[in-house]
Each structure stands twice: as C-alpha cells, then as structure tokens.
PDB file of C-alpha atoms in Angstrom:
ATOM      1  CA  MET A  80     -25.536  30.178 -10.085  1.00  0.00           C
ATOM      2  CA  TYR A  81     -23.719  27.849  -7.941  1.00  0.00           C
ATOM      3  CA  LYS A  82     -24.789  28.103  -4.075  1.00  0.00           C
ATOM      4  CA  GLU A  83     -22.436  27.075  -1.162  1.00  0.00           C
ATOM      5  CA  LYS A  84     -23.884  24.525   1.305  1.00  0.00           C
ATOM      6  CA  ARG A  85     -21.642  24.183   3.814  1.00  0.00           C
ATOM      7  CA  ASN A  86     -22.836  26.685   6.834  1.00  0.00           C
ATOM      8  CA  PHE A  87     -18.875  27.240   7.565  1.00  0.00           C
ATOM      9  CA  ALA A  88     -16.702  28.540   6.415  1.00  0.00           C
ATOM     10  CA  ARG A  89     -13.645  26.711   6.361  1.00  0.00           C
ATOM     11  CA  LEU A  90      -9.791  27.851   7.469  1.00  0.00           C
ATOM     12  CA  ALA A  91      -6.857  26.756   6.062  1.00  0.00           C
ATOM     13  CA  LEU A  92      -4.642  24.693   9.115  1.00  0.00           C
ATOM     14  CA  HIS A  93      -2.010  22.403   7.758  1.00  0.00           C
ATOM     15  CA  ALA A  94      -1.944  20.366  10.991  1.00  0.00           C
ATOM     16  CA  LYS A  95      -0.445  16.446  12.297  1.00  0.00           C
ATOM     17  CA  ALA A  96      -3.551  14.501  12.687  1.00  0.00           C
ATOM     18  CA  ASN A  97      -3.742  11.022  14.297  1.00  0.00           C
ATOM     19  CA  LEU A  98      -6.865   9.181  12.884  1.00  0.00           C
ATOM     20  CA  LEU A  99      -8.073   6.237  15.165  1.00  0.00           C
ATOM     21  CA  HIS A 100      -9.881   3.688  12.508  1.00  0.00           C
ATOM     22  CA  GLN A 101     -10.853  -0.054  14.004  1.00  0.00           C
ATOM     23  CA  GLU A 102      -8.249  -0.112  16.833  1.00  0.00           C
ATOM     24  CA  SER A 103      -5.486   0.668  14.308  1.00  0.00           C
ATOM     25  CA  VAL A 104      -3.880   4.693  14.408  1.00  0.00           C
ATOM     26  CA  HIS A 105      -2.846   6.434  10.818  1.00  0.00           C
ATOM     27  CA  GLU A 106      -1.371   9.241  10.794  1.00  0.00           C
ATOM     28  CA  GLY A 107      -2.360  12.381   8.314  1.00  0.00           C
ATOM     29  CA  GLU A 108      -2.171  15.844   7.352  1.00  0.00           C
ATOM     30  CA  VAL A 109      -5.468  18.550   8.282  1.00  0.00           C
ATOM     31  CA  GLU A 110      -5.636  20.456   4.390  1.00  0.00           C
ATOM     32  CA  ASN A 111      -8.551  22.646   5.944  1.00  0.00           C
ATOM     33  CA  LEU A 112     -11.075  22.522   8.838  1.00  0.00           C
ATOM     34  CA  SER A 113     -14.049  24.315  10.356  1.00  0.00           C
ATOM     35  CA  MET A 114     -16.877  23.949  13.291  1.00  0.00           C
ATOM     36  CA  LYS A 115     -18.465  20.313  11.629  1.00  0.00           C
ATOM     37  CA  GLY A 116     -14.949  18.585  10.235  1.00  0.00           C
ATOM     38  CA  VAL A 117     -11.797  18.910   8.347  1.00  0.00           C
ATOM     39  CA  PHE A 118      -9.812  16.891   5.269  1.00  0.00           C
ATOM     40  CA  ILE A 119      -7.329  15.586   6.198  1.00  0.00           C
ATOM     41  CA  LYS A 120      -4.915  13.522   3.540  1.00  0.00           C
ATOM     42  CA  THR A 121      -3.655  10.449   4.449  1.00  0.00           C
ATOM     43  CA  GLN A 122      -2.557   7.064   2.717  1.00  0.00           C
ATOM     44  CA  HIS A 123      -4.924   4.849   4.827  1.00  0.00           C
ATOM     45  CA  ARG A 124      -8.314   3.948   3.178  1.00  0.00           C
ATOM     46  CA  ILE A 125     -11.704   4.475   4.819  1.00  0.00           C
ATOM     47  CA  ASP A 126     -14.731   3.706   3.714  1.00  0.00           C
ATOM     48  CA  ILE A 127     -17.659   6.170   3.732  1.00  0.00           C
ATOM     49  CA  ASP A 128     -19.987   6.084   7.229  1.00  0.00           C
ATOM     50  CA  ASP A 129     -17.592   4.740   9.113  1.00  0.00           C
ATOM     51  CA  THR A 130     -16.624   6.078  12.731  1.00  0.00           C
ATOM     52  CA  VAL A 131     -13.122   7.600  13.631  1.00  0.00           C
ATOM     53  CA  ALA A 132     -11.503   9.174  16.167  1.00  0.00           C
ATOM     54  CA  VAL A 133      -9.302  12.471  15.552  1.00  0.00           C
ATOM     55  CA  THR A 134      -6.810  14.238  17.074  1.00  0.00           C
ATOM     56  CA  ILE A 135      -5.480  17.208  15.206  1.00  0.00           C
ATOM     57  CA  TYR A 136      -1.856  18.902  17.438  1.00  0.00           C
ATOM     58  CA  HIS A 137      -0.907  22.514  17.265  1.00  0.00           C
ATOM     59  CA  SER A 138       1.765  22.636  14.575  1.00  0.00           C
ATOM     60  CA  LEU A 139       4.533  24.400  16.923  1.00  0.00           C
ATOM     61  CA  THR A 140       3.952  22.094  20.288  1.00  0.00           C
ATOM     62  CA  PRO A 141       3.006  18.785  20.874  1.00  0.00           C
ATOM     63  CA  HIS A 142      -0.825  19.558  22.240  1.00  0.00           C
ATOM     64  CA  VAL A 143      -3.520  19.135  21.114  1.00  0.00           C
ATOM     65  CA  LEU A 144      -5.788  21.256  19.337  1.00  0.00           C
ATOM     66  CA  CYS A 145      -9.192  18.306  19.407  1.00  0.00           C
ATOM     67  CA  ASP A 146      -9.907  15.141  19.694  1.00  0.00           C
ATOM     68  CA  LEU A 147     -13.045  14.313  18.412  1.00  0.00           C
ATOM     69  CA  LYS A 148     -15.526  11.540  16.829  1.00  0.00           C
ATOM     70  CA  ALA A 149     -16.420  12.447  13.270  1.00  0.00           C
ATOM     71  CA  LYS A 150     -17.457  10.134  10.800  1.00  0.00           C
ATOM     72  CA  VAL A 151     -16.205   9.535   7.057  1.00  0.00           C
ATOM     73  CA  ILE A 152     -18.516  11.098   4.456  1.00  0.00           C
ATOM     74  CA  ARG A 153     -15.558  11.694   1.482  1.00  0.00           C
ATOM     75  CA  VAL A 154     -13.456   9.704  -0.150  1.00  0.00           C
ATOM     76  CA  THR A 155     -10.668  11.485  -2.813  1.00  0.00           C
ATOM     77  CA  ASP A 156      -7.005   9.402  -3.839  1.00  0.00           C
ATOM     78  CA  GLN A 157      -5.197  11.824  -1.683  1.00  0.00           C
ATOM     79  CA  GLY A 158      -6.965  11.529   1.804  1.00  0.00           C
ATOM     80  CA  VAL A 159     -10.709  11.831   3.641  1.00  0.00           C
ATOM     81  CA  GLY A 160     -13.197  14.168   4.407  1.00  0.00           C
ATOM     82  CA  LEU A 161     -14.660  13.882   8.413  1.00  0.00           C
ATOM     83  CA  GLN A 162     -18.381  15.356  10.075  1.00  0.00           C
ATOM     84  CA  PHE A 163     -17.647  16.194  13.660  1.00  0.00           C
ATOM     85  CA  GLU A 164     -20.059  14.377  16.444  1.00  0.00           C
ATOM     86  CA  LYS A 165     -20.577  17.874  18.561  1.00  0.00           C
ATOM     87  CA  THR A 166     -19.456  21.031  16.569  1.00  0.00           C
ATOM     88  CA  LEU A 167     -15.593  22.032  17.544  1.00  0.00           C
ATOM     89  CA  LEU A 168     -17.630  24.702  20.860  1.00  0.00           C
ATOM     90  CA  ASP A 169     -19.549  22.061  22.035  1.00  0.00           C
TER      91      ASP A 169
END
C-alpha cells in the first residue's frame, strides 16, 4: 500500500512565476503549490540543491502571491520541484 510522504496538500495552480538563479531571471509556470514548495514548469535547467528566489504572480493581476527563497529538490524534463526555506505562512 502506497503512503503519501507529503505533509501538506498540493493545490493545482496555474500562475506565472519568475526564478532568479545565478543572477539571471527565468520565466516559468506554476503547476502546483503547497505550503512548503512548488513545481514550476520551465525550460531553464537548474541543478538539485541549487538555491533560487521564486516569485509567483496572481494570474488576473500583476500582484505578487509570494516571493520566497527555495532549494531545488527535484528536476524533470518539464521543470523543477522547489522546497521553500520558510512556509507560505512564515
């Protein structure tokens, strides 16, 4: 029987995101979001354990939903899984 390892539920969210990685900004799109992390679809390749600053924008307005530092914990052909240094509520 499969046991879910996540402590927080994921929310399907399609919003624009910017990743600041090594002094360059790269665009992406949020696929899902939780209190501790996010998966962002992006063509930019980032290595596991690299640190990025991620800014997520509300899809209907230019307002920032969150602006947090995160560590890359998963890399796929579609994008990167990030773990926030702090939760969304911190």
